[in-house]
Coordinates of C-alpha atoms and ligand atoms in Angstrom, one line a residue:
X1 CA 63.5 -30.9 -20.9
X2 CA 60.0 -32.1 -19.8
X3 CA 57.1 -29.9 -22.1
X4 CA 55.2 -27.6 -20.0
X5 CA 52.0 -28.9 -18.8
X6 CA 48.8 -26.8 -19.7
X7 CA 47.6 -27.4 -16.3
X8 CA 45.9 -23.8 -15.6
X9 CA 43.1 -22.6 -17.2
X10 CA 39.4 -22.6 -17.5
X11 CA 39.3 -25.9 -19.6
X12 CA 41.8 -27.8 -17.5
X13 CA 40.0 -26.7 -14.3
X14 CA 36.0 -27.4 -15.8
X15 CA 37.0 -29.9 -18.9
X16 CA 34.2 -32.1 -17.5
X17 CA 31.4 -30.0 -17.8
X18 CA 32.6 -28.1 -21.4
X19 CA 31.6 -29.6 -24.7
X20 CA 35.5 -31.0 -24.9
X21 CA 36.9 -34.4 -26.7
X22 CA 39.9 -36.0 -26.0
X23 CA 40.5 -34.9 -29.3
X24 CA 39.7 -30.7 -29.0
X25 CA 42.9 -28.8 -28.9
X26 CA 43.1 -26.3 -26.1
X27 CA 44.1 -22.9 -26.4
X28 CA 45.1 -21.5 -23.4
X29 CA 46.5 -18.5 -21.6
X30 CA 45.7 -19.5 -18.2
X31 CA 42.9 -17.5 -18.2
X32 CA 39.9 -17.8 -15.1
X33 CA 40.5 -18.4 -11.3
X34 CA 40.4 -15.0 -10.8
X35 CA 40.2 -13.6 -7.0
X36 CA 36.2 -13.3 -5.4
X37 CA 37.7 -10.3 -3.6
X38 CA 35.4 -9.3 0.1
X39 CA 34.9 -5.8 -0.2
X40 CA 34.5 -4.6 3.9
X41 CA 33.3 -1.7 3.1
X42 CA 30.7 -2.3 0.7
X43 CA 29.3 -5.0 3.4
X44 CA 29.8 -2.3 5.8
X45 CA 27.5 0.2 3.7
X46 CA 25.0 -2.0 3.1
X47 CA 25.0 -4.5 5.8
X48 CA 25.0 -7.4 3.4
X49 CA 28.2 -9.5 2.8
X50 CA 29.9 -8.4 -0.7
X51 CA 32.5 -10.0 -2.5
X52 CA 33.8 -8.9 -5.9
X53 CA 34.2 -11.1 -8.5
X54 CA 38.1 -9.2 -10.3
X55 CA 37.8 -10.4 -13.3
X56 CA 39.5 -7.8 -14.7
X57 CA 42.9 -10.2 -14.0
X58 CA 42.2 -12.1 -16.7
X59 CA 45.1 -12.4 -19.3
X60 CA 43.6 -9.7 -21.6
X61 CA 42.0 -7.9 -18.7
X62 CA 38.6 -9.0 -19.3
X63 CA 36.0 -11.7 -18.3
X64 CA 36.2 -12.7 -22.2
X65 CA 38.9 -14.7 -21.8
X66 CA 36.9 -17.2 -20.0
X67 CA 34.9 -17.5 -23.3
X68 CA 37.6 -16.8 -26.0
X69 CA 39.6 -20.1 -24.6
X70 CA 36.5 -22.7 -25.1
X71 CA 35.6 -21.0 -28.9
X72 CA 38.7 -20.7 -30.5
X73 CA 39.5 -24.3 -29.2
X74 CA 36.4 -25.3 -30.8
X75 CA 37.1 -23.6 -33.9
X76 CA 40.5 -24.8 -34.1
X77 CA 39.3 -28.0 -34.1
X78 CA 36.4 -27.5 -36.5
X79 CA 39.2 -26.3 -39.0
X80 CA 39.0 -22.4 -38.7
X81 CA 41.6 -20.6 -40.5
X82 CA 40.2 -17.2 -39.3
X83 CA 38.1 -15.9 -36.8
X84 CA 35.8 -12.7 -36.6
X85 CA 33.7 -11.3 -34.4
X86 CA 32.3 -7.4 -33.5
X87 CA 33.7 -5.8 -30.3
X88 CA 33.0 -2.7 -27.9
X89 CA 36.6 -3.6 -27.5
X90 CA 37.2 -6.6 -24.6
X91 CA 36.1 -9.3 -26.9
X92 CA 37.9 -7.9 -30.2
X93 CA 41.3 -7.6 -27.5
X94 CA 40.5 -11.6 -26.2
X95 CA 39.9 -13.1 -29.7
X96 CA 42.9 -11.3 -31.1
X97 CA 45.0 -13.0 -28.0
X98 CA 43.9 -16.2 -28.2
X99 CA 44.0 -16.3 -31.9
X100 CA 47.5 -14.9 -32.2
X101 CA 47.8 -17.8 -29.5
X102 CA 46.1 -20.8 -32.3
X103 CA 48.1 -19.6 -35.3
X104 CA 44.5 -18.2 -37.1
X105 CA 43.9 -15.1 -38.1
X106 CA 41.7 -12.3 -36.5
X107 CA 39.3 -10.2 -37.5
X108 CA 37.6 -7.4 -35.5
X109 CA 35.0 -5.3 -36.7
X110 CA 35.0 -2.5 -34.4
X111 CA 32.1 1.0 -34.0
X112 CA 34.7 4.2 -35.0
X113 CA 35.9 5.8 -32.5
X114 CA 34.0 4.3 -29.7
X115 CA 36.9 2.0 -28.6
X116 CA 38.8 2.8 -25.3
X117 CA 42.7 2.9 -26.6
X118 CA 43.7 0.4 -24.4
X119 CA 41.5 -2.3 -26.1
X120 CA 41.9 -0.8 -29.7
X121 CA 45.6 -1.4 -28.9
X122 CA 45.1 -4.3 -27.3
X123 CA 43.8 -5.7 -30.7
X124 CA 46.6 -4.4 -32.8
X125 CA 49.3 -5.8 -30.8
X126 CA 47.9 -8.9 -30.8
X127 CA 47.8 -9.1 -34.9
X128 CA 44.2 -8.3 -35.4
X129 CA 43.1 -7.2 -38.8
X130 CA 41.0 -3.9 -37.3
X131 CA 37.9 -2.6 -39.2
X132 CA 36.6 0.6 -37.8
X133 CA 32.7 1.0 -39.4
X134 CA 30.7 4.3 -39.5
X135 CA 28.4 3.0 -37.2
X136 CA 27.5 1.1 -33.6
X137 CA 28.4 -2.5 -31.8
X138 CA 24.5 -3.3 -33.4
X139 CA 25.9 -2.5 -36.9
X140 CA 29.0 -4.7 -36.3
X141 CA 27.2 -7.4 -35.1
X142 CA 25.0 -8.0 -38.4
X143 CA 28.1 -7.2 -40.4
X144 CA 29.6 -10.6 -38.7
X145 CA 26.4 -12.2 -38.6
X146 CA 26.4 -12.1 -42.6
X147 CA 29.5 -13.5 -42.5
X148 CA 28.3 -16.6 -41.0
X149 CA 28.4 -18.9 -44.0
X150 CA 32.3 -17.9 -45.4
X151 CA 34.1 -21.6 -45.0
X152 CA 37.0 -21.6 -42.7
X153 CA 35.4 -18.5 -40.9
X154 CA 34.6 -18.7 -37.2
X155 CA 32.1 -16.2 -35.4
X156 CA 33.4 -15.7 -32.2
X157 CA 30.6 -13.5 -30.5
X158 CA 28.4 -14.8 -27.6
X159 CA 25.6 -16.4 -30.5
X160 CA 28.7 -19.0 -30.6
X161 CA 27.3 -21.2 -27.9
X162 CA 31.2 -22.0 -26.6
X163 CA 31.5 -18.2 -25.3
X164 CA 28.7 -18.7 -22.9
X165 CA 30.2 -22.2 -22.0
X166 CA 33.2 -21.0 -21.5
X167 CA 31.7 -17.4 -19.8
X168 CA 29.7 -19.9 -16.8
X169 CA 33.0 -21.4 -15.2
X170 CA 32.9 -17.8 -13.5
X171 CA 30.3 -19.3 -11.5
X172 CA 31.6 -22.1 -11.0
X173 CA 34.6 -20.8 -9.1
X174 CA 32.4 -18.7 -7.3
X175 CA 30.3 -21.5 -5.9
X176 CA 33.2 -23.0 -4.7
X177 CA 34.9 -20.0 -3.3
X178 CA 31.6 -19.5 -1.1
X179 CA 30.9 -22.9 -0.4
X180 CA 27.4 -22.5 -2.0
X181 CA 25.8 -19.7 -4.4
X182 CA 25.4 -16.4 -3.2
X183 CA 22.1 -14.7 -2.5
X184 CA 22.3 -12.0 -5.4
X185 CA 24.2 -11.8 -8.2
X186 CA 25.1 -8.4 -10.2
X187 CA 26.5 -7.7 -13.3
X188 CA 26.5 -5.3 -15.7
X189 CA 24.0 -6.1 -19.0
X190 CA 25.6 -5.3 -22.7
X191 CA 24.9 -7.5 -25.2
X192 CA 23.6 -10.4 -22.4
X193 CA 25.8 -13.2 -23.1
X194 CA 27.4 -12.5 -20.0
X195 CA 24.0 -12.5 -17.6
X196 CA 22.9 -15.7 -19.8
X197 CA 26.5 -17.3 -19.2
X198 CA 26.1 -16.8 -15.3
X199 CA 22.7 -18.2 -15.3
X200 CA 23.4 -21.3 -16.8
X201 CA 26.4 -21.7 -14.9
X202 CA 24.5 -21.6 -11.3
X203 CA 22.0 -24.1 -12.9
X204 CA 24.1 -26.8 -13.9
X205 CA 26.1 -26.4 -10.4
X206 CA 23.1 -26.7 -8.6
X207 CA 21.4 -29.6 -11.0
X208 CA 24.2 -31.6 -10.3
X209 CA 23.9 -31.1 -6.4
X210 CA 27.1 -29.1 -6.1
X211 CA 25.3 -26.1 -4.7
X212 CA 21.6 -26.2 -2.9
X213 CA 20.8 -22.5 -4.1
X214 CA 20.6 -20.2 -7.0
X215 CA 21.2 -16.3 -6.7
X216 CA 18.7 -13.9 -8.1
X217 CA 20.2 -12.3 -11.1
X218 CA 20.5 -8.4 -11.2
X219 CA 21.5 -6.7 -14.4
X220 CA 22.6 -3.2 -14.6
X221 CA 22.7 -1.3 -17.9
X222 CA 23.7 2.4 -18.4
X223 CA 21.0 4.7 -18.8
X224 CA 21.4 5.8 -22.4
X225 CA 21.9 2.1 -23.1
X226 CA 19.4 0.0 -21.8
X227 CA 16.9 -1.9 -24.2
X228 CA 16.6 -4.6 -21.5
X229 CA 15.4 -2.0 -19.3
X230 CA 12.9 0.2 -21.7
X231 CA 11.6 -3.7 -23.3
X232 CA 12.5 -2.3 -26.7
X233 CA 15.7 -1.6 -29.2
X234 CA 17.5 1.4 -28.2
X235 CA 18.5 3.0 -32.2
X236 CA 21.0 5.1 -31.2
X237 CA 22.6 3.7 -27.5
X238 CA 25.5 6.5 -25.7
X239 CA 27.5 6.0 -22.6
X240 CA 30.6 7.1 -21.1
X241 CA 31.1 2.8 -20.6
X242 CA 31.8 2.2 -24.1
X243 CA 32.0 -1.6 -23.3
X244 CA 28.0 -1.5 -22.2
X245 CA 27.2 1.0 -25.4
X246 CA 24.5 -2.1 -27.2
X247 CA 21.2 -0.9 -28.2
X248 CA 19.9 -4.3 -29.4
X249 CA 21.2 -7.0 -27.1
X250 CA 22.0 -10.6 -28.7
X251 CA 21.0 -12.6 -25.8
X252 CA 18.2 -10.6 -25.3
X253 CA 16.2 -13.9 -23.9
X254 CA 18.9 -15.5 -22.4
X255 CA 18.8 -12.3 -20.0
X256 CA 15.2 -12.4 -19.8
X257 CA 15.0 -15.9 -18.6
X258 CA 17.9 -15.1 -16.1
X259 CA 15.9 -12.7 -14.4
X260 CA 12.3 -14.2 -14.7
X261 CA 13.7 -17.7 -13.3
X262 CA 15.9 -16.3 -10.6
X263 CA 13.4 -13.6 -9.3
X264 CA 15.9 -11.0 -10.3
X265 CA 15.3 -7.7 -12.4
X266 CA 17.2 -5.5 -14.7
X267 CA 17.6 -1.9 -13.8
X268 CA 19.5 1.0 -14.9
X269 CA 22.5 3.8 -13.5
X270 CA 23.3 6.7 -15.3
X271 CA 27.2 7.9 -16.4
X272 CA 27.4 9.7 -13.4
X273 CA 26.7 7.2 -11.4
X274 CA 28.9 4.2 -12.9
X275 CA 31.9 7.4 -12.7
X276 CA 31.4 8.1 -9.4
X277 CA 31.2 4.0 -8.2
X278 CA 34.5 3.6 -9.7
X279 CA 36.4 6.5 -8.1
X280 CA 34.5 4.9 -4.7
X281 CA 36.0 1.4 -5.5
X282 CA 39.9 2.7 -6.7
X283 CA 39.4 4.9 -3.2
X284 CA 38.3 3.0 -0.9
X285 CA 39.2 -0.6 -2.3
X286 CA 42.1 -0.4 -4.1
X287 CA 40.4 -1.8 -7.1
X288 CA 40.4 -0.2 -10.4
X289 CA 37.7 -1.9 -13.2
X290 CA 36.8 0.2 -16.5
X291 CA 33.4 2.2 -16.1
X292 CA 31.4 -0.5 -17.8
X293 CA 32.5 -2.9 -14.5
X294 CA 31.2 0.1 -12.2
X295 CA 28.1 -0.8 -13.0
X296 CA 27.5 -3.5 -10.7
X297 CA 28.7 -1.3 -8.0
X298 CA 26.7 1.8 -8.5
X299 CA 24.0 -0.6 -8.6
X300 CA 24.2 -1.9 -5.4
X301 CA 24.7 1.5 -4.2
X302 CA 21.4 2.1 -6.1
X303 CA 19.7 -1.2 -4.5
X304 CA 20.7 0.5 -1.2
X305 CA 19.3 4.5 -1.4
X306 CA 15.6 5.8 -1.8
X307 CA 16.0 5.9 -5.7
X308 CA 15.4 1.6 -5.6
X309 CA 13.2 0.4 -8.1
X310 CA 10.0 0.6 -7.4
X311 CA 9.3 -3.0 -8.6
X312 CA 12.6 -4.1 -6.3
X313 CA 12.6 -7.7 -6.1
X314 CA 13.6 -7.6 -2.6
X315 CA 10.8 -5.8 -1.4
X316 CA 11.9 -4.2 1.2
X317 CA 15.1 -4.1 0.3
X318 CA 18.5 -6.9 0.0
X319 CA 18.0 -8.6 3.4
X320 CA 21.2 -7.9 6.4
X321 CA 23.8 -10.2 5.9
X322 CA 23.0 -11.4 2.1
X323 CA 25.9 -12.9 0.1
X324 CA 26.1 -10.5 -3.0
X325 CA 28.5 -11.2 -5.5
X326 CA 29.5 -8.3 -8.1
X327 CA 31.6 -9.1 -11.1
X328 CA 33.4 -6.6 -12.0
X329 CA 34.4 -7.5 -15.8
X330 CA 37.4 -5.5 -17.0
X331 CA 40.7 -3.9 -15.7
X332 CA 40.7 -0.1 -15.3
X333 CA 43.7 0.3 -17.1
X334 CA 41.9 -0.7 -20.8
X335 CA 40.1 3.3 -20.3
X336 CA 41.6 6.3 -18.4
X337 CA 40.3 9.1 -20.1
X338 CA 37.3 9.0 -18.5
X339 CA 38.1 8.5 -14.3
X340 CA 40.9 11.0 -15.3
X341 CA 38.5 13.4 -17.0
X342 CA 35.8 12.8 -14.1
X343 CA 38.3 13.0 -11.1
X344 CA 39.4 16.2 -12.7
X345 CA 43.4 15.3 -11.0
X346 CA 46.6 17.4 -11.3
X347 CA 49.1 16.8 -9.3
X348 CA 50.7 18.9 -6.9
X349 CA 54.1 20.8 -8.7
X350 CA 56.9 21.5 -7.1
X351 CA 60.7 22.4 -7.6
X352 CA 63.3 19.3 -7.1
X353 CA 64.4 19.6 -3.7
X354 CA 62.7 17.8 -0.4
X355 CA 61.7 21.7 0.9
X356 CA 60.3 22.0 -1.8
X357 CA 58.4 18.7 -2.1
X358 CA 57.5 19.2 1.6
X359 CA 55.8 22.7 1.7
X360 CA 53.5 22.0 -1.4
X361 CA 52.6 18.4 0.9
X362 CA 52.2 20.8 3.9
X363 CA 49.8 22.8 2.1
X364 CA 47.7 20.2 0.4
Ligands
F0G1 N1 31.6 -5.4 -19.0 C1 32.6 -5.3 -19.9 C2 33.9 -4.7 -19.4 C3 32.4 -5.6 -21.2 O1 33.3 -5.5 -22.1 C4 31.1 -6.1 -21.6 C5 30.8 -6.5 -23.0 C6 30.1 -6.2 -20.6 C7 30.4 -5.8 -19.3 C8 28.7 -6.7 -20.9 O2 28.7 -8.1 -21.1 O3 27.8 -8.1 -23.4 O4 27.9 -10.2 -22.0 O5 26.3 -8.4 -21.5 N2 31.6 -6.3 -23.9 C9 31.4 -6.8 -25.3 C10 32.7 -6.6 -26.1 C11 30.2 -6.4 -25.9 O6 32.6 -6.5 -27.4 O7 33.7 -6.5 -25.6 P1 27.6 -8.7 -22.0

């Protein structure tokens, strides 16, 4: 029988513009190509066109996939035997995958009980060694940092340069869903290897005349969370969207630059807000994304109402008819307890007969 061809994927689709060798090994799940999704009613409340970017249908459920593929390649090929990173939970779930995937151990280093359970399992079904610290993702971070030296250990954070190589292809396929770039782009902001990943992505696209525009990049952090926002280091960050819960982002200049360069800003929603933007989006789009992912569309909700920045970069507001792109970065089934919580559901009881069924329907 003929061997499968790794065909699929973000390095077989972009090996061209990804620091790749004949030579590099690719580890793959056929991760990327993930659906830019129109959202009519979005576009419809804000009279701009909006497209969401699902990345959520990436093999682990997150946009880190995208990433995970290019740097355990790379550390493959520069002889890892483990790999180790810190994790609000999607990247700890993608480099336990695609480590499981290259034969090399994992291991995540994870803030106690600040996981969603479907990420913490996530990383314990794929084989991860799990470390739960007293502590937060900032605490995690330095741990792996100081780990940086141990031979045969590969950091697999976004300070490895391959995440954020791997992390641009996103725009990429955007670009070439739309036929150019959009006018805005908006994500949410954690620890900024994302925002810096998008960035550079739109840049090389349009360097090497494959798009004639860049978007301006808008970040949206959580309230509690958002050192971007205040300018300083948050000590002791809190959210309901675990995944954005970073007090000292590591691409803290990488976001800077995206938003100073594109004309963009960073701005801030609160837990209510993110909650209440995913209930909207499962509602009224069929689209489920974890609260972190919300983000992006309770701030283009925000862009739209009175409570706009008053430093918007749109003056007067995001022009009629602007292409806005929203990625929504991970599946809504990695964290139900809090939509469930927030929704406050029960369903409607009733005894096992079709009379039954059909008077408790009649009186709903
Ligand atoms: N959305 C989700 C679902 C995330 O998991 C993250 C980050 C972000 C947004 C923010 O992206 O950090 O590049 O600014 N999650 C990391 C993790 C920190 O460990 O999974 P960022």
């Amino acid at each position: 029988m003929k061997p499968l061809l790794n065909d699929k994927g973000v390095i077989a689709r972009y090996r061209e513009f990804l620091p790749f060798t004949d030579s590099t090994p690719v580890v793959s799940l056929s991760e990327g190509s993930t659906p830019l999704i129109h959202s009519p009613k979005l576009s419809e409340k804000t009279g701009a066109e909006v497209y969401l970017k699902y990345e959520g249908l990436n093999p682990t459920g997150s946009f880190k996939d995208r990433g995970m593929t290019v740097a355990i390649s790379k550390a493959v090929e520069d002889g890892a035997h483990t790999v180790i990173c810190a994790s609000t939970g999607n990247t700890s779930a993608a480099a336990a995958a695609y480590a499981t995937r290259a034969d090399i151990q994992c291991v995540v280093i994870l803030p106690a009980g600040k996981i969603a359970i479907g990420k913490l399992a996530q990383a314990y079904v794929y084989g991860a060694k799990v470390v739960a610290i007293r502590g937060n993702f900032d605490d995690a971070l330095r741990i792996v940092r100081e780990f940086g030296g141990v031979e045969g250990v590969g950091i697999v954070n976004s300070i490895n340069p391959y995440r954020i190589e791997g992390q641009k292809t996103a725009s990429f396929e955007i670009i070439e869903d739309l036929g150019d770039a959009p006018d805005i782009h908006i994500l949410p902001v954690g620890n900024a290897g994302n925002i810096t990943a998008y960035w550079k992505g739109y840049r090389e696209f349009q360097n090497l005349g494959l798009s004639t525009r860049l978007p301006k990049m808008v970040g949206f952090q959580a309230a509690g969370s958002a050192p971007l926002f205040l300018g300083h280091p948050v000590e002791n960050p809190d959210t309901i969207a675990t995944a954005i819960r970073i007090g000292n982002p590591a691409s803290w200049d990488g976001a800077k630059n995206a938003v100073s360069e594109s004309g963009g800003c960073i701005d801030i929603v609160t837990d209510t807000e993110i909650l209440d933007a995913q209930a909207w989006l499962a509602g009224n789009e069929g689209i489920f994304v974890e609260p972190a992912s919300a983000a992006s569309v309770a701030g283009l909700m925000k862009c739209f109402s009175n409570a706009r920045c008053a430093t918007c970069p749109f003056g007067a507001g995001i022009r009629p008819g602007a292409k806005v792109v929203l990625t929504v970065t991970g599946h809504g089934l990695k964290d139900t307890e809090a939509p469930v919580k927030h929704g406050g559901f029960q369903p409607l009881e009733a005894d096992a007969t079709l009379d039954s069924v059909r008077s408790v329907l009649d009186k709903s």
